[in-house]
Tab-separated table of C-alpha atoms and ligand atoms in Angstrom:
chain	number	residue	atom	x	y	z
A	81	GLN	CA	-34.365	57.499	9.523
A	82	THR	CA	-36.498	58.402	6.526
A	83	LEU	CA	-37.920	55.028	5.563
A	84	GLU	CA	-38.808	53.423	8.856
A	85	GLY	CA	-40.309	50.208	7.597
A	86	ARG	CA	-37.801	49.809	4.736
A	87	ASP	CA	-40.726	48.353	2.804
A	88	LEU	CA	-43.111	49.182	-0.024
A	89	THR	CA	-45.487	51.153	2.202
A	90	SER	CA	-42.822	53.395	3.724
A	91	LEU	CA	-41.269	53.853	0.272
A	92	ALA	CA	-44.607	54.967	-1.210
A	93	LYS	CA	-45.097	57.366	1.697
A	94	TYR	CA	-41.649	58.845	1.128
A	95	ILE	CA	-42.189	59.231	-2.642
A	96	LYS	CA	-45.398	61.162	-1.938
A	97	SER	CA	-43.778	63.400	0.667
A	98	SER	CA	-42.343	66.835	-0.060
A	99	ASP	CA	-38.882	65.476	0.856
A	100	CYS	CA	-38.755	63.480	-2.352
A	101	GLY	CA	-38.407	65.792	-5.357
A	102	LYS	CA	-35.485	64.354	-7.278
A	103	VAL	CA	-35.515	60.684	-8.196
A	104	ILE	CA	-32.555	59.106	-9.984
A	105	LEU	CA	-32.736	55.670	-11.590
A	106	MET	CA	-30.103	53.116	-12.503
A	107	LEU	CA	-31.281	50.429	-14.915
A	108	GLY	CA	-29.937	47.188	-16.303
A	109	ALA	CA	-30.997	44.386	-18.589
A	110	GLY	CA	-33.457	42.955	-16.015
A	111	VAL	CA	-35.972	45.723	-16.799
A	112	SER	CA	-36.268	44.452	-20.373
A	113	THR	CA	-36.336	40.672	-19.911
A	114	SER	CA	-40.146	40.678	-19.784
A	115	ALA	CA	-40.068	42.357	-23.236
A	116	GLY	CA	-38.328	39.227	-24.512
A	117	ILE	CA	-34.756	40.547	-24.486
A	118	PRO	CA	-32.368	38.258	-22.573
A	119	ASP	CA	-30.152	39.742	-19.867
A	120	PHE	CA	-26.437	38.950	-19.790
A	121	ARG	CA	-25.592	37.041	-16.640
A	122	SER	CA	-28.671	35.066	-15.564
A	123	PRO	CA	-27.729	31.375	-15.558
A	124	GLU	CA	-29.438	29.418	-18.392
A	125	THR	CA	-31.335	32.355	-19.961
A	126	GLY	CA	-28.611	35.056	-20.005
A	127	LEU	CA	-26.821	35.951	-23.255
A	128	TYR	CA	-23.402	35.017	-21.910
A	129	SER	CA	-24.412	31.428	-21.198
A	130	ASN	CA	-25.881	31.083	-24.703
A	131	LEU	CA	-22.972	32.254	-26.793
A	132	ALA	CA	-21.184	28.904	-27.220
A	133	ARG	CA	-22.366	28.756	-30.831
A	134	LEU	CA	-20.359	31.896	-31.619
A	135	ASN	CA	-17.028	30.222	-30.698
A	136	LEU	CA	-15.817	33.046	-28.514
A	137	PRO	CA	-12.683	32.772	-26.335
A	138	HIS	CA	-14.932	33.955	-23.452
A	139	PRO	CA	-18.504	35.367	-23.563
A	140	GLU	CA	-17.656	39.034	-22.901
A	141	ALA	CA	-15.378	38.989	-25.976
A	142	VAL	CA	-18.452	39.729	-28.100
A	143	PHE	CA	-18.369	43.233	-26.575
A	144	GLU	CA	-14.580	43.703	-26.545
A	145	ILE	CA	-13.174	46.214	-28.987
A	146	ASN	CA	-9.928	44.306	-29.639
A	147	PHE	CA	-11.811	41.113	-30.382
A	148	PHE	CA	-14.252	42.982	-32.668
A	149	ARG	CA	-11.310	44.382	-34.637
A	150	ARG	CA	-10.131	40.814	-35.338
A	151	ASN	CA	-13.538	39.217	-35.763
A	152	PRO	CA	-16.746	41.270	-35.971
A	153	VAL	CA	-18.942	38.296	-36.958
A	154	PRO	CA	-20.106	37.290	-33.437
A	155	PHE	CA	-21.163	40.858	-32.635
A	156	TYR	CA	-23.096	41.222	-35.907
A	157	THR	CA	-24.830	37.898	-35.234
A	158	LEU	CA	-25.907	39.125	-31.816
A	159	ALA	CA	-26.825	42.601	-33.087
A	160	HIS	CA	-29.240	40.977	-35.498
A	161	GLU	CA	-31.044	39.345	-32.558
A	162	LEU	CA	-30.956	42.355	-30.251
A	163	TYR	CA	-31.758	45.045	-32.807
A	164	PRO	CA	-34.351	47.453	-31.366
A	165	GLY	CA	-37.710	47.715	-33.063
A	166	ARG	CA	-38.959	44.225	-32.427
A	167	PHE	CA	-39.627	44.767	-28.728
A	168	ARG	CA	-42.365	46.560	-26.776
A	169	PRO	CA	-41.557	48.557	-23.614
A	170	THR	CA	-42.508	46.919	-20.305
A	171	ILE	CA	-44.639	48.038	-17.363
A	172	THR	CA	-41.403	49.082	-15.682
A	173	HIS	CA	-40.611	51.409	-18.608
A	174	SER	CA	-44.080	52.951	-18.260
A	175	PHE	CA	-43.398	53.482	-14.543
A	176	ILE	CA	-40.321	55.518	-15.500
A	177	ARG	CA	-42.450	57.659	-17.794
A	178	LEU	CA	-44.978	58.092	-14.996
A	179	LEU	CA	-42.228	59.329	-12.669
A	180	ALA	CA	-41.332	61.862	-15.366
A	181	GLU	CA	-44.969	62.949	-15.754
A	182	LYS	CA	-45.208	63.422	-11.977
A	183	GLU	CA	-42.112	65.642	-12.305
A	184	LEU	CA	-40.164	63.411	-9.967
A	185	LEU	CA	-37.690	61.922	-12.432
A	186	HIS	CA	-34.406	63.766	-12.570
A	187	THR	CA	-32.186	61.303	-14.485
A	188	CYS	CA	-32.605	57.776	-15.747
A	189	PHE	CA	-29.167	56.185	-16.079
A	190	THR	CA	-29.477	53.060	-18.187
A	191	GLN	CA	-26.978	50.410	-19.245
A	192	ASN	CA	-29.449	49.125	-21.811
A	193	ILE	CA	-28.978	49.563	-25.521
A	194	ASP	CA	-32.542	48.601	-26.428
A	195	THR	CA	-33.870	52.212	-26.418
A	196	LEU	CA	-37.082	51.033	-24.682
A	197	GLU	CA	-36.983	53.996	-22.279
A	198	ARG	CA	-37.370	56.426	-25.210
A	199	ARG	CA	-39.941	54.231	-26.857
A	200	ALA	CA	-42.013	54.239	-23.648
A	201	GLY	CA	-42.110	58.042	-23.868
A	202	VAL	CA	-39.553	58.947	-21.203
A	203	PRO	CA	-38.278	62.418	-22.227
A	204	GLU	CA	-34.927	62.098	-23.997
A	205	ASP	CA	-33.294	64.771	-21.860
A	206	LYS	CA	-33.849	62.602	-18.770
A	207	ILE	CA	-32.181	59.502	-20.240
A	208	ILE	CA	-28.469	58.776	-20.065
A	209	GLU	CA	-27.629	55.789	-22.225
A	210	ALA	CA	-24.403	55.014	-20.389
A	211	HIS	CA	-23.479	52.113	-22.674
A	212	GLY	CA	-24.620	53.881	-25.840
A	213	SER	CA	-27.220	52.560	-28.271
A	214	PHE	CA	-27.898	51.380	-31.806
A	215	ALA	CA	-29.022	54.898	-32.811
A	216	THR	CA	-25.746	55.892	-34.511
A	217	GLN	CA	-22.593	54.116	-35.690
A	218	ARG	CA	-19.068	54.802	-36.907
A	219	CYS	CA	-15.873	53.282	-38.262
A	220	ILE	CA	-13.691	51.872	-35.493
A	221	GLU	CA	-10.525	52.953	-37.374
A	222	CYS	CA	-11.131	56.491	-38.688
A	223	ASN	CA	-14.294	57.367	-36.679
A	224	ALA	CA	-16.230	58.403	-39.798
A	225	SER	CA	-19.978	58.107	-39.201
A	226	TYR	CA	-22.018	55.692	-41.275
A	227	ASP	CA	-25.535	55.951	-42.720
A	228	ASP	CA	-28.381	54.757	-40.390
A	229	GLU	CA	-30.402	53.008	-43.085
A	230	LYS	CA	-27.389	51.242	-44.565
A	231	MET	CA	-26.411	50.037	-41.110
A	232	LYS	CA	-29.882	48.690	-40.444
A	233	ASP	CA	-29.754	46.862	-43.723
A	234	HIS	CA	-26.378	45.292	-42.905
A	235	ILE	CA	-27.535	44.148	-39.474
A	236	PHE	CA	-30.711	42.647	-40.929
A	237	ARG	CA	-28.673	40.729	-43.484
A	238	LYS	CA	-25.965	39.907	-40.899
A	239	GLN	CA	-23.380	41.499	-43.189
A	240	ILE	CA	-20.418	43.363	-41.755
A	241	ALA	CA	-20.613	47.073	-42.600
A	242	LYS	CA	-17.338	48.625	-43.782
A	243	CYS	CA	-16.328	52.270	-43.799
A	244	ASN	CA	-16.767	54.062	-47.143
A	245	LYS	CA	-13.587	56.023	-46.510
A	246	CYS	CA	-11.018	53.594	-45.101
A	247	GLY	CA	-12.666	50.168	-45.245
A	248	GLY	CA	-12.514	49.710	-41.443
A	249	TYR	CA	-15.296	47.840	-39.658
A	250	VAL	CA	-18.343	49.858	-38.643
A	251	LYS	CA	-19.738	49.423	-35.131
A	252	PRO	CA	-22.899	50.869	-33.546
A	253	ASP	CA	-22.092	53.444	-30.859
A	254	ILE	CA	-22.509	50.862	-28.113
A	255	VAL	CA	-19.833	51.166	-25.441
A	256	PHE	CA	-17.620	48.091	-25.575
A	257	PHE	CA	-15.339	46.886	-22.805
A	258	GLY	CA	-12.179	48.958	-23.171
A	259	GLU	CA	-14.036	52.063	-24.427
A	260	ASP	CA	-14.869	55.310	-22.663
A	261	LEU	CA	-18.409	56.081	-21.495
A	262	PRO	CA	-20.182	58.969	-23.272
A	263	LEU	CA	-19.620	62.568	-22.252
A	264	ASN	CA	-23.244	63.059	-21.176
A	265	PHE	CA	-22.762	60.227	-18.661
A	266	LYS	CA	-19.753	61.947	-17.128
A	267	LEU	CA	-21.559	65.272	-16.986
A	268	ALA	CA	-24.607	63.761	-15.259
A	269	VAL	CA	-22.718	61.880	-12.523
A	270	PRO	CA	-22.442	64.880	-10.113
A	271	HIS	CA	-26.267	65.070	-9.907
A	272	LEU	CA	-26.264	61.865	-7.860
A	273	ARG	CA	-24.998	63.792	-4.843
A	274	THR	CA	-28.193	65.822	-4.733
A	275	ALA	CA	-30.709	63.002	-5.316
A	276	ASP	CA	-33.582	62.458	-2.863
A	277	LEU	CA	-34.116	58.857	-3.946
A	278	LEU	CA	-32.113	56.308	-5.940
A	279	ILE	CA	-33.917	53.350	-7.508
A	280	VAL	CA	-31.736	50.571	-8.937
A	281	MET	CA	-33.594	48.079	-11.129
A	282	GLY	CA	-32.684	44.912	-13.034
A	283	THR	CA	-28.915	45.041	-12.885
A	284	SER	CA	-26.273	42.753	-11.403
A	285	LEU	CA	-24.181	45.875	-10.621
A	286	THR	CA	-21.065	44.121	-11.904
A	287	VAL	CA	-19.904	46.461	-14.663
A	288	HIS	CA	-17.945	49.562	-13.655
A	289	PRO	CA	-17.957	52.537	-13.694
A	290	PHE	CA	-21.764	52.245	-13.945
A	291	ALA	CA	-22.127	50.060	-10.849
A	292	SER	CA	-20.248	52.540	-8.680
A	293	LEU	CA	-22.962	55.199	-9.187
A	294	ALA	CA	-24.940	53.463	-6.429
A	295	GLN	CA	-22.317	54.616	-3.907
A	296	MET	CA	-22.360	58.218	-5.085
A	297	VAL	CA	-25.642	59.323	-3.580
A	298	ASP	CA	-25.518	61.079	-0.239
A	299	LYS	CA	-25.675	58.923	2.915
A	300	THR	CA	-29.057	60.510	3.684
A	301	CYS	CA	-30.535	59.541	0.309
A	302	PRO	CA	-32.635	56.366	0.482
A	303	ARG	CA	-31.619	53.685	-2.031
A	304	VAL	CA	-34.042	51.105	-3.390
A	305	LEU	CA	-33.085	47.850	-5.089
A	306	ILE	CA	-35.731	46.185	-7.264
A	307	ASN	CA	-34.182	42.990	-8.614
A	308	LEU	CA	-34.486	39.217	-8.691
A	309	ASP	CA	-31.260	38.870	-6.699
A	310	HIS	CA	-29.721	40.823	-3.883
A	311	VAL	CA	-26.785	42.650	-5.522
A	312	GLY	CA	-24.190	45.317	-4.721
A	313	ASP	CA	-23.843	46.592	-1.165
A	314	PHE	CA	-27.584	47.064	-0.634
A	315	GLY	CA	-28.431	46.671	3.027
A	316	ALA	CA	-25.245	48.430	4.122
A	317	ARG	CA	-27.033	51.752	4.626
A	318	THR	CA	-29.843	52.463	7.112
A	319	ASP	CA	-32.263	53.675	4.462
A	320	ASP	CA	-31.684	50.903	1.907
A	321	VAL	CA	-34.892	49.216	0.767
A	322	ILE	CA	-34.541	45.817	-0.885
A	323	LEU	CA	-37.533	44.651	-2.894
A	324	LEU	CA	-36.733	41.285	-4.435
A	325	GLY	CA	-38.897	40.083	-7.313
A	326	LYS	CA	-39.641	40.785	-10.943
A	327	CYS	CA	-39.428	44.513	-11.751
A	328	ASP	CA	-42.865	44.605	-13.366
A	329	ASP	CA	-44.505	42.950	-10.329
A	330	VAL	CA	-42.758	45.125	-7.752
A	331	VAL	CA	-43.387	48.311	-9.733
A	332	ARG	CA	-47.042	47.449	-10.033
A	333	MET	CA	-47.338	46.837	-6.286
A	334	LEU	CA	-45.549	50.100	-5.609
A	335	CYS	CA	-47.908	51.980	-7.941
A	336	LYS	CA	-50.889	50.375	-6.205
A	337	GLU	CA	-49.526	51.643	-2.898
A	338	LEU	CA	-49.053	55.103	-4.440
A	339	GLY	CA	-52.545	55.129	-5.939
A	340	TRP	CA	-51.001	55.316	-9.416
A	341	GLU	CA	-51.924	51.880	-10.751
A	342	GLU	CA	-54.593	53.059	-13.181
A	343	GLU	CA	-52.339	55.747	-14.614
A	344	LEU	CA	-49.555	53.203	-14.961
A	345	LEU	CA	-51.704	50.760	-16.881
A	346	ALA	CA	-53.130	53.532	-19.066
A	347	LEU	CA	-49.605	54.529	-20.091
A	348	TRP	CA	-48.630	50.935	-20.705
A	349	ASN	CA	-51.669	50.296	-22.893
A	350	GLU	CA	-51.185	53.452	-24.953
B	711	OAD	P1	-26.914	41.405	-15.998
B	711	OAD	O1	-27.362	40.289	-16.871
B	711	OAD	O2	-25.519	41.371	-15.502
B	711	OAD	O3	-27.861	41.495	-14.719
B	711	OAD	C1	-29.264	41.497	-14.826
B	711	OAD	C2	-29.866	41.482	-13.425
B	711	OAD	O4	-31.270	41.605	-13.562
B	711	OAD	C3	-29.600	40.180	-12.668
B	711	OAD	O5	-29.302	40.478	-11.306
B	711	OAD	C4	-30.944	39.428	-12.795
B	711	OAD	O6	-31.214	38.596	-11.691
B	711	OAD	C5	-31.905	40.579	-12.818
B	711	OAD	N1	-33.182	40.309	-13.517
B	711	OAD	C6	-33.413	39.605	-14.651
B	711	OAD	N2	-34.717	39.633	-14.998
B	711	OAD	C7	-35.330	40.381	-14.042
B	711	OAD	C8	-36.684	40.798	-13.819
B	711	OAD	N3	-37.685	40.470	-14.640
B	711	OAD	N4	-36.940	41.558	-12.738
B	711	OAD	C9	-35.958	41.916	-11.868
B	711	OAD	N5	-34.668	41.555	-12.022
B	711	OAD	C10	-34.360	40.809	-13.096
B	711	OAD	O7	-27.231	42.761	-16.796
B	711	OAD	P2	-26.652	44.226	-16.523
B	711	OAD	O8	-26.418	44.451	-15.077
B	711	OAD	O9	-27.508	45.167	-17.268
B	711	OAD	O10	-22.536	45.856	-21.215
B	711	OAD	O11	-25.245	44.116	-17.271
B	711	OAD	C11	-24.386	45.205	-17.290
B	711	OAD	C12	-23.604	45.283	-18.567
B	711	OAD	O12	-22.923	44.048	-18.798
B	711	OAD	C13	-24.431	45.471	-19.811
B	711	OAD	O13	-24.748	46.812	-20.056
B	711	OAD	C14	-23.564	44.907	-20.899
B	711	OAD	C15	-22.986	43.725	-20.194
B	711	OAD	O14	-21.729	43.341	-20.595
B	711	OAD	C16	-22.263	46.095	-22.503
B	711	OAD	O15	-22.809	45.549	-23.402
B	711	OAD	C17	-21.216	47.107	-22.718
């Protein structure tokens, strides 16, 4: 057993040991809630429980490609609220950068479309935006790409952007339900088998295929869950560490244990 205590102290000891060279992260909306961005499924505060005003058949429809084709208005309304630029990265995002600076971060798989990992200074080649982002956009009918500035303008004015070529609706390259995940996601998946540590933060682990990544690490690779709720099959493996709480609080305690707290705060205050 690698992580005897299955707690913060044994985790910090393992991270500092020579056995731990390749850390892989899986992130969800819970790492950005302290930045002011709602998650999806938390009761009361989550996006899905606050979409009644958009008159959707069911909340997830806002991210369904067939629904968007019929009615893009709800998505554009939401995009206006979620558009990156208005939010500052969190302590947890700075922790990810710190892992990269310590040359421990191998890959940061994120479901988030807020681009806060990049904005916190995590190297782009370490980030896999599994559900895409607002960085680029295209026509859902003919796939023609659409100008970044024009798109921004449309989202700010809550106006539906239409393709210059065929008139089809334009959608940011966010992966909707019913769409394939990006190629770089598929190419990065095999690296999980060789990870020395998996840290899962701020996700309900309900959306597949992303959620299934947590099962792909080797049986000998310790897995850590940092989340408000106990999710997935954490606890099923001997070396699973479950740290329930707010990501920022747990990450800060972990950095204290590692002797990295000052560096963490310096990065966050940059
Ligand atoms: P969810 O809203 O499903 O889950 C967020 C998880 O984070 C929940 O377990 C919360 O309890 C937890 N959480 C919230 N705030 C937290 C905090 N400060 N510290 C620790 N934990 C916290 O969000 P995701 O799992 O990211 O897909 O959702 C997955 C996908 O479903 C999203 O990428 C999105 C959505 O439909 C698309 O848009 C394609």
